[in-house]
Coordinates of C-alpha atoms in Angstrom, one line a residue:
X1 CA 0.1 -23.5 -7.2
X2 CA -3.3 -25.3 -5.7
X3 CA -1.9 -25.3 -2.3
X4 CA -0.7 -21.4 -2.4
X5 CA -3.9 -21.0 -3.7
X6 CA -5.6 -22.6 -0.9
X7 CA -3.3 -21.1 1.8
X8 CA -4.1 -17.9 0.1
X9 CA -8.1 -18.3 0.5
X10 CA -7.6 -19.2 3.5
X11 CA -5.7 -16.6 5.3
X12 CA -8.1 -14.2 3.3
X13 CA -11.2 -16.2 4.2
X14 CA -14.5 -14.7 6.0
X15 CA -12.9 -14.2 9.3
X16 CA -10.4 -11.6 7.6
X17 CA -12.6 -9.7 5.4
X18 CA -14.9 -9.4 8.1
X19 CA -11.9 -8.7 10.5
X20 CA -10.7 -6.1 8.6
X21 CA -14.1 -4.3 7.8
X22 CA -14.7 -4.2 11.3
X23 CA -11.4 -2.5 11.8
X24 CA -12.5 0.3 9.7
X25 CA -16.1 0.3 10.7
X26 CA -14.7 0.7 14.5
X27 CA -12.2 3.6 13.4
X28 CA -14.6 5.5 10.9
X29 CA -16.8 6.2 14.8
X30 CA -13.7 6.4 16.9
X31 CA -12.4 9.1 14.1
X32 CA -15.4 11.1 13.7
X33 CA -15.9 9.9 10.1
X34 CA -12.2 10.9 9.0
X35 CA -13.2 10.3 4.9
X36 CA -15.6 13.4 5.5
X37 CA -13.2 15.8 6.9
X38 CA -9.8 14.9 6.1
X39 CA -9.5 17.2 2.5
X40 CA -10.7 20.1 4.5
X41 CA -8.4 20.2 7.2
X42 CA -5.3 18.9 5.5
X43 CA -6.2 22.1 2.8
X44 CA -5.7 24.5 6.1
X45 CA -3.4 22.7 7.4
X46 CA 0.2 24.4 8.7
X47 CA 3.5 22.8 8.2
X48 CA 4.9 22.5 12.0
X49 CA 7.7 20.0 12.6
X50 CA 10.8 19.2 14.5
X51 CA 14.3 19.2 13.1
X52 CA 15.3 15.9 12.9
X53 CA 14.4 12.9 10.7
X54 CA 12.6 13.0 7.0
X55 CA 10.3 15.9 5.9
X56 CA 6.3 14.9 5.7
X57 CA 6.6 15.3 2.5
X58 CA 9.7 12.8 1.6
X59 CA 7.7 10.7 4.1
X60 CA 4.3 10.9 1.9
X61 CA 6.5 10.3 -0.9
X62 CA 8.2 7.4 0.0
X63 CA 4.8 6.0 1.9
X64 CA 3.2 6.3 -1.6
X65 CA 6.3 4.9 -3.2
X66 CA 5.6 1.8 -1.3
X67 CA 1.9 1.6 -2.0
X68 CA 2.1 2.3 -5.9
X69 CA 3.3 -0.5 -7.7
X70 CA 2.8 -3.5 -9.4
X71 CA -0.6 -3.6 -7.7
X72 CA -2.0 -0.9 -9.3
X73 CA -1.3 -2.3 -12.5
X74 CA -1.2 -6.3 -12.3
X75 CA -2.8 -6.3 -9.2
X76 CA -6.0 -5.2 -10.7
X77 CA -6.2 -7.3 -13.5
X78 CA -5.4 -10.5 -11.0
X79 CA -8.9 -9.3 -9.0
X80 CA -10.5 -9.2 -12.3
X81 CA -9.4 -12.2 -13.4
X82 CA -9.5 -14.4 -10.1
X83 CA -12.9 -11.9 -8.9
X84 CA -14.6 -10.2 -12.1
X85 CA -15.6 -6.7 -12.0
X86 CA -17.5 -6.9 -8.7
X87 CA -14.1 -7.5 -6.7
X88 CA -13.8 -3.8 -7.8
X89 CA -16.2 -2.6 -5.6
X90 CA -15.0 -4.5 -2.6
X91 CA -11.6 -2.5 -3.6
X92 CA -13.1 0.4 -3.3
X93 CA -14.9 -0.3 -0.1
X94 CA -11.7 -1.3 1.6
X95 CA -10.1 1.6 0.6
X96 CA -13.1 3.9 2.3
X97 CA -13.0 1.8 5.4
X98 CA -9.2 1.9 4.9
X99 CA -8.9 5.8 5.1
X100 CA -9.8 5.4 8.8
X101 CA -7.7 2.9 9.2
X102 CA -4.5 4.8 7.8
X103 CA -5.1 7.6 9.2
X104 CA -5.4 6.2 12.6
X105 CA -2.2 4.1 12.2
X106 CA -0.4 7.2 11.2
X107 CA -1.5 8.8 14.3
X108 CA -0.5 6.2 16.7
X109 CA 3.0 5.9 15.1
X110 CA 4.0 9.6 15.3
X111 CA 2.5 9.7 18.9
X112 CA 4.6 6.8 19.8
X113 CA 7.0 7.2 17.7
X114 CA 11.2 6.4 19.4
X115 CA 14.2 8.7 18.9
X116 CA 17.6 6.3 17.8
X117 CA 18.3 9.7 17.7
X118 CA 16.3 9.9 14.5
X119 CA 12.7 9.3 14.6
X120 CA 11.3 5.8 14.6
X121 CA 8.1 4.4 14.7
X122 CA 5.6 2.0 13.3
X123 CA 3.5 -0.7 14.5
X124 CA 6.2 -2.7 16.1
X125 CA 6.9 0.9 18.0
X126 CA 3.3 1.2 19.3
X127 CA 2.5 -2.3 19.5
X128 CA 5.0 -2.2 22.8
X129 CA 4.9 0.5 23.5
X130 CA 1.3 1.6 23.4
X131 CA -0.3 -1.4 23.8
X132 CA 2.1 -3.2 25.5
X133 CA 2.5 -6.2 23.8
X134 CA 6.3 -6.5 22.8
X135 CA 5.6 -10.2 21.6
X136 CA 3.4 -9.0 18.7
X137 CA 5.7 -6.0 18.3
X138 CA 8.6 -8.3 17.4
X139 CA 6.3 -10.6 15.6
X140 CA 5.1 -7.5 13.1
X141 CA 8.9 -6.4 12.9
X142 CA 9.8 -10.2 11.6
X143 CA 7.1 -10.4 9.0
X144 CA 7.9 -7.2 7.7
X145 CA 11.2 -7.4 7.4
X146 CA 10.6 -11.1 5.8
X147 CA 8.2 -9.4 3.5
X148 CA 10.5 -6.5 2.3
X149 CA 13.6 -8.8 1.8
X150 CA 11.2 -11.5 -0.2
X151 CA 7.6 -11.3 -1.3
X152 CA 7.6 -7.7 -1.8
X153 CA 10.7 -7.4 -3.3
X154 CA 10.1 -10.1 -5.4
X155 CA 7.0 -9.5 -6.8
X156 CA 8.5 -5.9 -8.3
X157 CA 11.7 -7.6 -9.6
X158 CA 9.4 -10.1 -11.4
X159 CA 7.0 -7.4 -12.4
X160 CA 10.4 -5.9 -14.1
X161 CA 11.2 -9.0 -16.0
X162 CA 7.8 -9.6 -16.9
X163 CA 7.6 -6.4 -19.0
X164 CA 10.5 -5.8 -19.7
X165 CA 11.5 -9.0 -21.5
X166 CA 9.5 -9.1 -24.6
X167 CA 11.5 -5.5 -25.3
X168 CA 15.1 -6.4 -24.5
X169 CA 17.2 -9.3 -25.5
X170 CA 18.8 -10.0 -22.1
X171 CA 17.9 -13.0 -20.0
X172 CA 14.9 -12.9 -17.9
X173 CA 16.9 -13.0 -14.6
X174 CA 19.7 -10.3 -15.3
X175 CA 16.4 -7.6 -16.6
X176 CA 15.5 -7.7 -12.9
X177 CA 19.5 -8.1 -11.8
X178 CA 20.6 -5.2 -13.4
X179 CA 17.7 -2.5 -13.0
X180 CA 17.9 -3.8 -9.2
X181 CA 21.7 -3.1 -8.7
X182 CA 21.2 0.1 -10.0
X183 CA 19.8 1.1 -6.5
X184 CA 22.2 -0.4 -4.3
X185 CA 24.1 3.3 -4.1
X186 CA 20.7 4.3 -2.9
X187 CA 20.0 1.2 -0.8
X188 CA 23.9 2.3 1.3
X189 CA 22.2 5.8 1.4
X190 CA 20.1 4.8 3.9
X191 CA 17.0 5.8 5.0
X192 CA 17.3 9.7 4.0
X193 CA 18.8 9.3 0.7
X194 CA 15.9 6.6 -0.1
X195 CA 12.8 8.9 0.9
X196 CA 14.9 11.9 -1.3
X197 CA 14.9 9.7 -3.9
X198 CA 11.0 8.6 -3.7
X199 CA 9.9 12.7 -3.5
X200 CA 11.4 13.0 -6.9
X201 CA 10.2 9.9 -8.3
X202 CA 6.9 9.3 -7.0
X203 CA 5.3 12.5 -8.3
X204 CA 6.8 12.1 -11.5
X205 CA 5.5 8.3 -12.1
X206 CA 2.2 9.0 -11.0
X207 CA 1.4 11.8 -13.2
X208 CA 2.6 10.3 -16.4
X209 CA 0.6 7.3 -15.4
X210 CA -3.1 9.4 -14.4
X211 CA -2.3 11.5 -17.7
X212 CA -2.1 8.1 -20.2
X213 CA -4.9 6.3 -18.2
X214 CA -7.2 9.4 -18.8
X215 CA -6.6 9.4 -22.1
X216 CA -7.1 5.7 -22.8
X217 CA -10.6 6.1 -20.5
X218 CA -11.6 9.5 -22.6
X219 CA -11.2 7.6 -25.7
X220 CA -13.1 4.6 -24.7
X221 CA -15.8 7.1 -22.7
X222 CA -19.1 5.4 -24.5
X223 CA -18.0 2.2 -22.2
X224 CA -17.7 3.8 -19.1
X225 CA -21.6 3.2 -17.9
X226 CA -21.4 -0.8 -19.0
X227 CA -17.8 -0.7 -17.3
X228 CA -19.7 1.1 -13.9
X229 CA -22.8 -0.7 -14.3
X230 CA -20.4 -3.7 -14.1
X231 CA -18.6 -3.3 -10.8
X232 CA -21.6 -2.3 -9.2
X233 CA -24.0 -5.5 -10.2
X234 CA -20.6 -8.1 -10.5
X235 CA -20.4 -6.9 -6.5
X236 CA -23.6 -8.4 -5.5
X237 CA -23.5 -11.7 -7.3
X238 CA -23.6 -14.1 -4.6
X239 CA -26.7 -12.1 -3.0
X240 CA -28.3 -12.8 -6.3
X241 CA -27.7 -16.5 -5.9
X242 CA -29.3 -16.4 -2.7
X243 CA -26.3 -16.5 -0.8
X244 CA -27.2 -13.8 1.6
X245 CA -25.0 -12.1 3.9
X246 CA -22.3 -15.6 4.1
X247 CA -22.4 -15.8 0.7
X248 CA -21.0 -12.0 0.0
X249 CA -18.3 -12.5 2.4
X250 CA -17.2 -16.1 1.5
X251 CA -17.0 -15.3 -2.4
X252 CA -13.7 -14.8 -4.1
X253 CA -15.6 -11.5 -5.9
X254 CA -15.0 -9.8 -2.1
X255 CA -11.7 -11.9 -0.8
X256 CA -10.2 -11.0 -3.8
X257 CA -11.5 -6.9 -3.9
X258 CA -10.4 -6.9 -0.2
X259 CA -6.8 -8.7 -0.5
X260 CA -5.8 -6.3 -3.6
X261 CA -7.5 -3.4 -1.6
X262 CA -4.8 -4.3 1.2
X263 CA -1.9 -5.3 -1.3
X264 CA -2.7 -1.6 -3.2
X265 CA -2.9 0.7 -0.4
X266 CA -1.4 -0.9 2.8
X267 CA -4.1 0.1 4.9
X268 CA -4.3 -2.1 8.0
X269 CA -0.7 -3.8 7.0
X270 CA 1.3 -1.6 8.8
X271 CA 3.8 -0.5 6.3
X272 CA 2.8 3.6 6.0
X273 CA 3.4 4.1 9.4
X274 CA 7.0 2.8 9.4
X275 CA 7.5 6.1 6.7
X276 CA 5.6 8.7 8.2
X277 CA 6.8 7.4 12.3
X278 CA 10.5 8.5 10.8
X279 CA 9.1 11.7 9.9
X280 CA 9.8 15.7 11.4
X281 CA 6.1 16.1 11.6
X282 CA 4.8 17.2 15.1
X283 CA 1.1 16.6 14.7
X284 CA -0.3 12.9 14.8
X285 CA -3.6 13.9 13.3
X286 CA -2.1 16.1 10.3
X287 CA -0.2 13.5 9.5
X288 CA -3.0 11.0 9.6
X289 CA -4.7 13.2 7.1
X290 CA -1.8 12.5 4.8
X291 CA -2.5 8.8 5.3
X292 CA -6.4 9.0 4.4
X293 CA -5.7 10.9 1.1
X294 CA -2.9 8.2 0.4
X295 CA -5.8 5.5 0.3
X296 CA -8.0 7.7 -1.5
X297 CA -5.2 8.3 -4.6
X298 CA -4.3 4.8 -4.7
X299 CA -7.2 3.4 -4.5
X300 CA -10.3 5.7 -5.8
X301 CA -7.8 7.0 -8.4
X302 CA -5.1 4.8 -9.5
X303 CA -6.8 1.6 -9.5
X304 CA -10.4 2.3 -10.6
X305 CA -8.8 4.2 -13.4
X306 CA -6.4 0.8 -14.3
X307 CA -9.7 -1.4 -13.8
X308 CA -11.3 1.3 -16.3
X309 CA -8.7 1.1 -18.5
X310 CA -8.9 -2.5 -18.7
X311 CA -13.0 -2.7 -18.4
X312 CA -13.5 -0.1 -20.9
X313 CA -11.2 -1.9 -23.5
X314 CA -12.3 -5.2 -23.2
X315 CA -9.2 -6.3 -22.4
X316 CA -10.1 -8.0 -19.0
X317 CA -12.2 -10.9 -21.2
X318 CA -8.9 -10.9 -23.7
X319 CA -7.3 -14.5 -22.2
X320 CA -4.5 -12.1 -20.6
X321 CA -3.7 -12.1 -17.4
X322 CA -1.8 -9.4 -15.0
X323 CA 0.9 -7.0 -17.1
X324 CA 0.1 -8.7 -20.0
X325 CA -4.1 -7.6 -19.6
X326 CA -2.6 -3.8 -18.8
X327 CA -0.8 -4.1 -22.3
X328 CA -3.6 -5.1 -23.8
X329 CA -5.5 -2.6 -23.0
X330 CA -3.3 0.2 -23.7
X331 CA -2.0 -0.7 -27.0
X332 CA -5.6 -0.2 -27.8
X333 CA -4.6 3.5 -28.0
X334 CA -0.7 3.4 -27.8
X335 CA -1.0 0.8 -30.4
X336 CA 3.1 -0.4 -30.5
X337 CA 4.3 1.9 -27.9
X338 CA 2.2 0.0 -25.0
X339 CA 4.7 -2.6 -24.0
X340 CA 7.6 0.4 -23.9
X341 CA 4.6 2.6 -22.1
X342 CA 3.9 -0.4 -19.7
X343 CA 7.5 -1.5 -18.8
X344 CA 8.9 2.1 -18.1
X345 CA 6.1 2.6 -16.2
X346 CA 6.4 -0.8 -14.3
X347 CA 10.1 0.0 -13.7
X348 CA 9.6 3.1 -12.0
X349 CA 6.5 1.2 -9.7
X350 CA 8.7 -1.0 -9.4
X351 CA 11.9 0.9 -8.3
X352 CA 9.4 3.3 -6.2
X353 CA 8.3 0.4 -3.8
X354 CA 11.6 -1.7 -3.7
X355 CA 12.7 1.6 -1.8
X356 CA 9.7 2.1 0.0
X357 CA 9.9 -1.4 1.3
X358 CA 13.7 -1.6 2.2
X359 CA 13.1 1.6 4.0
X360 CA 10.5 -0.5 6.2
X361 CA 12.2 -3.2 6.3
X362 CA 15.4 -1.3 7.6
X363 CA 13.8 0.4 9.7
X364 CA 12.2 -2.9 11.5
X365 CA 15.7 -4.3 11.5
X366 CA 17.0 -1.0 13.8
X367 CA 14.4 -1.5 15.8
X368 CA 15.5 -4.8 16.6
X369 CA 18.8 -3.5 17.0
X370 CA 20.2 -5.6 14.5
X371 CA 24.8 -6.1 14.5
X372 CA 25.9 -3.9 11.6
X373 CA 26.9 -6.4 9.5
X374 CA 23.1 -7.5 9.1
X375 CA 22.5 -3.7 8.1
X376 CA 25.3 -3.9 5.8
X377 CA 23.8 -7.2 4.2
X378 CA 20.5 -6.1 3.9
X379 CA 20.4 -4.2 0.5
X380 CA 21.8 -6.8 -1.0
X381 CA 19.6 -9.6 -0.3
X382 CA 17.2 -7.1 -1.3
X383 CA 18.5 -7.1 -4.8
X384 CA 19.2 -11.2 -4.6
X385 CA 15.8 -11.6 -3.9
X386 CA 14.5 -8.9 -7.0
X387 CA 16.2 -11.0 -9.4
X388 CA 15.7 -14.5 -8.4
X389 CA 12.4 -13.4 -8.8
X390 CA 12.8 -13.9 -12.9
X391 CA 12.4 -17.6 -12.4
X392 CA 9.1 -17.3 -10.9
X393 CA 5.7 -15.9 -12.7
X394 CA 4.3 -13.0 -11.4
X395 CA 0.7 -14.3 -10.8
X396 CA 2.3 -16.8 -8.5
X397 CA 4.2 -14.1 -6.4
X398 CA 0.9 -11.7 -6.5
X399 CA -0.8 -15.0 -4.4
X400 CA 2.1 -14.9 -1.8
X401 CA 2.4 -11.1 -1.5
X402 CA -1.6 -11.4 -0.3
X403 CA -0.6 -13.8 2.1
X404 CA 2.6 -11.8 3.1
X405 CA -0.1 -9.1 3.7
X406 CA -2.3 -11.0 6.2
X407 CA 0.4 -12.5 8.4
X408 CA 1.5 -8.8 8.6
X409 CA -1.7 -6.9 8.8
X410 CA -3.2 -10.1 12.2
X411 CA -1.0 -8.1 14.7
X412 CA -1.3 -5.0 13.7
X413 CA -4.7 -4.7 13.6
X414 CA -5.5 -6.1 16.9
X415 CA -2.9 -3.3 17.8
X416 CA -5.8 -0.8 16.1
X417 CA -8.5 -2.4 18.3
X418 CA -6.7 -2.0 21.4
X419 CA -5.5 1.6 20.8
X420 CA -8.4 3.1 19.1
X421 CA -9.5 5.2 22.5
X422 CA -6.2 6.9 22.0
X423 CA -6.5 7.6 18.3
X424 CA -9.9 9.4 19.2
X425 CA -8.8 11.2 22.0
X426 CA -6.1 12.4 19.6
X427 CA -8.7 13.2 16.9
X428 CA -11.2 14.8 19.5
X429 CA -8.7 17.4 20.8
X430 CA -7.4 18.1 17.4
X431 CA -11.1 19.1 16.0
X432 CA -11.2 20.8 19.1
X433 CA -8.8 23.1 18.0
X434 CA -9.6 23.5 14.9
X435 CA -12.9 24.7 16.5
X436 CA -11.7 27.1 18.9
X437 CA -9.2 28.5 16.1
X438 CA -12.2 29.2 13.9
X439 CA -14.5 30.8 16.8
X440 CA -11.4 33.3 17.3
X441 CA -11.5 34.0 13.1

């Protein structure tokens, strides 16, 4: 544990926050300020598309269905507990930076994007062929596809067991087993059957969860300003202590907010792009858009209403830790129905982004043009690796999904930096347009 701890800290020391901050500090200019327009546009927006691959709705869907999961729930309580409230804030001011970022790696992989016939694109895609750097290409492919087939799918099948074994008497192992061979049929399906499957899913999770959250939040509403007044003041700590500018960046308060931030949303890691690349959309910046307001839900809504939930209710200072916190704080209203509230919910994050991921990591493994005996194989190392996963606590596999996330999100982002005049020549021309089609109104 003390030495994935200090690999962790490492790999998400001040050279990566700062990395990554720069990133989105670089693509908020190049985009114009993306966070301030995006809603407006993608409100007028029309639907044109091509004929082939996923619709941009399956491919929001299943984008999303990768991004909410198990970090929206126990991710949040691990910042609080390894951060306190202030690694909240530094959450939240990923995701703002991280709204350029997505949207700009959205734009890149539908501009780049490959025909296998289907669509295809992603980092790896526009890494070598945008950038030309087929090296870092492959290197992104491998770390994705090792982080679909282990860390990610790992850390959902544990999430499973974790809440779902205090309800049912079945070993820890076979909880995560069982719900996970459930979606081999899908897994087969391939790509298309798994982004149908995330539209009807994804909409449905996330609802039920905003609805129960907001009711836990409205109940609790007299704590809301201590809760507020607590992110905000819990942020600036180290300044305080007269740490200055190195100490902000060096604390665990802002490693922490900024590693969940990535883990939560995806910004910067390269995932997204994989989804919406394979998508029938025809317009890089439209579908951008989608990418910013995919940040903005997970982040600004889903996770600052679970650290709400769990601020609000005292249950972050309750001992607890990760799903058992969320519990916590739930049964505060639910009262006996939280841990069946908790693990459905958990189940259906979970489910949602095990198929996100395999679809990523399948599609990296095309790319490659892997035999078809490695295609065949691949779902089921998928669920091999979900239920091992019961042996191993889910606060250890949170640690290794962070560091899953930086050795993805290195090559990547120097991808971003090197392609950022072409994301906003793409974003010029398309305000440009938007223009000229209003003076014509």
């Amino acid at each position: 544990m003390e030495l994935i701890l200090k690999i962790r800290y490492t790999l998400w020391g001040p050279f990566t926050v700062l990395f990554i901050a720069a990133t989105g500090l670089l693509l908020t200019f190049r985009t114009h300020g993306v966070q301030f327009w995006c809603v407006k546009h993608l409100l007028h927006r029309r639907n044109h598309h091509i004929s082939d691959g996923i619709s941009p709705f399956e491919a929001l869907c299943t984008s999303l269905g990768g991004t909410l999961g198990v970090g929206n729930l126990a991710g949040v309580a691990s910042a609080l507990t390894l951060g306190g409230p202030g690694a909240i804030f530094w959450m939240l001011v990923a995701a703002f930076l991280g709204m350029a970022t997505k949207y700009s790696e959205l734009v890149l992989a539908v501009k780049y994007r490959e025909h296998h016939p289907n669509p295809l694109g992603g980092p790896m895609v526009y890494l070598s062929r945008g950038a030309n750097l087929p090296m870092l290409a492959q290197l992104f492919a491998f770390f994705c596809i090792l982080s679909a087939m282990g860390t990610s799918a790992a850390a959902q099948g544990s999430a499973i067991t974790e809440a779902l074994a205090p309800l049912v008497a079945i070993p820890r192992p076979l909880i995560a087993l069982m719900v996970c061979l459930l979606l081999l049929p899908i897994l087969y399906g391939g790509s298309a059957l798994i982004a149908q499957v995330s539209s009807v899913l994804v909409p449905i999770m996330t609802g039920s969860y905003l609805l129960a959250g907001g009711l836990v939040v409205a109940l609790h509403a007299d704590q809301i300003p201590a809760a507020l007044s607590a992110i905000v003041s819990g942020a600036f700590e180290p300044l305080a202590c007269g740490g200055g500018l190195l100490g902000v960046v060096t604390a665990h308060t802002v490693s922490d907010g900024f590693a969940k931030g990535i883990f939560s949303n995806e910004a910067g890691m390269g995932s997204a792009p994989i989804a919406h690349g394979s998508s029938d959309s025809s317009s890089p910046c439209a579908t951008g858009m989608l990418g910013a307001v995919e940040v903005f839900v997970d982040t600004c809504v889903v996770c600052l209403l679970t650290a709400l939930v769990l601020l609000t209710t005292g249950a972050w200072q309750s001992g607890a830790d990760g799903l058992a916190m969320t519990t916590h704080a739930f049964s505060s209203v639910l009262g006996d129905l939280a841990p069946w509230f908790i693990g459905i919910t958990v189940v259906f994050l979970a489910v949602s982004t095990i198929l996100g991921w395999s679809f990523y990591g399948l599609s990296c493994l095309k790319w490659l043009h892997a035999k078809n005996w490695m295609l065949r194989l691949y779902p089921i190392i998928i669920v091999c690796s979900a239920a091992l996963s019961g042996y191993i606590p889910l606060t250890v596999l949170l640690l290794v999904t962070d560091i899953s996330a930086a050795c993805m999100s290195f090559p990547n982002l120097i991808g971003l930096w090197i392609l950022s005049g072409e994301v906003s020549k793409e974003t010029k021309h398309f305000l440009q347009s938007k223009n000229n089609e209003k003076s014509r109104v």
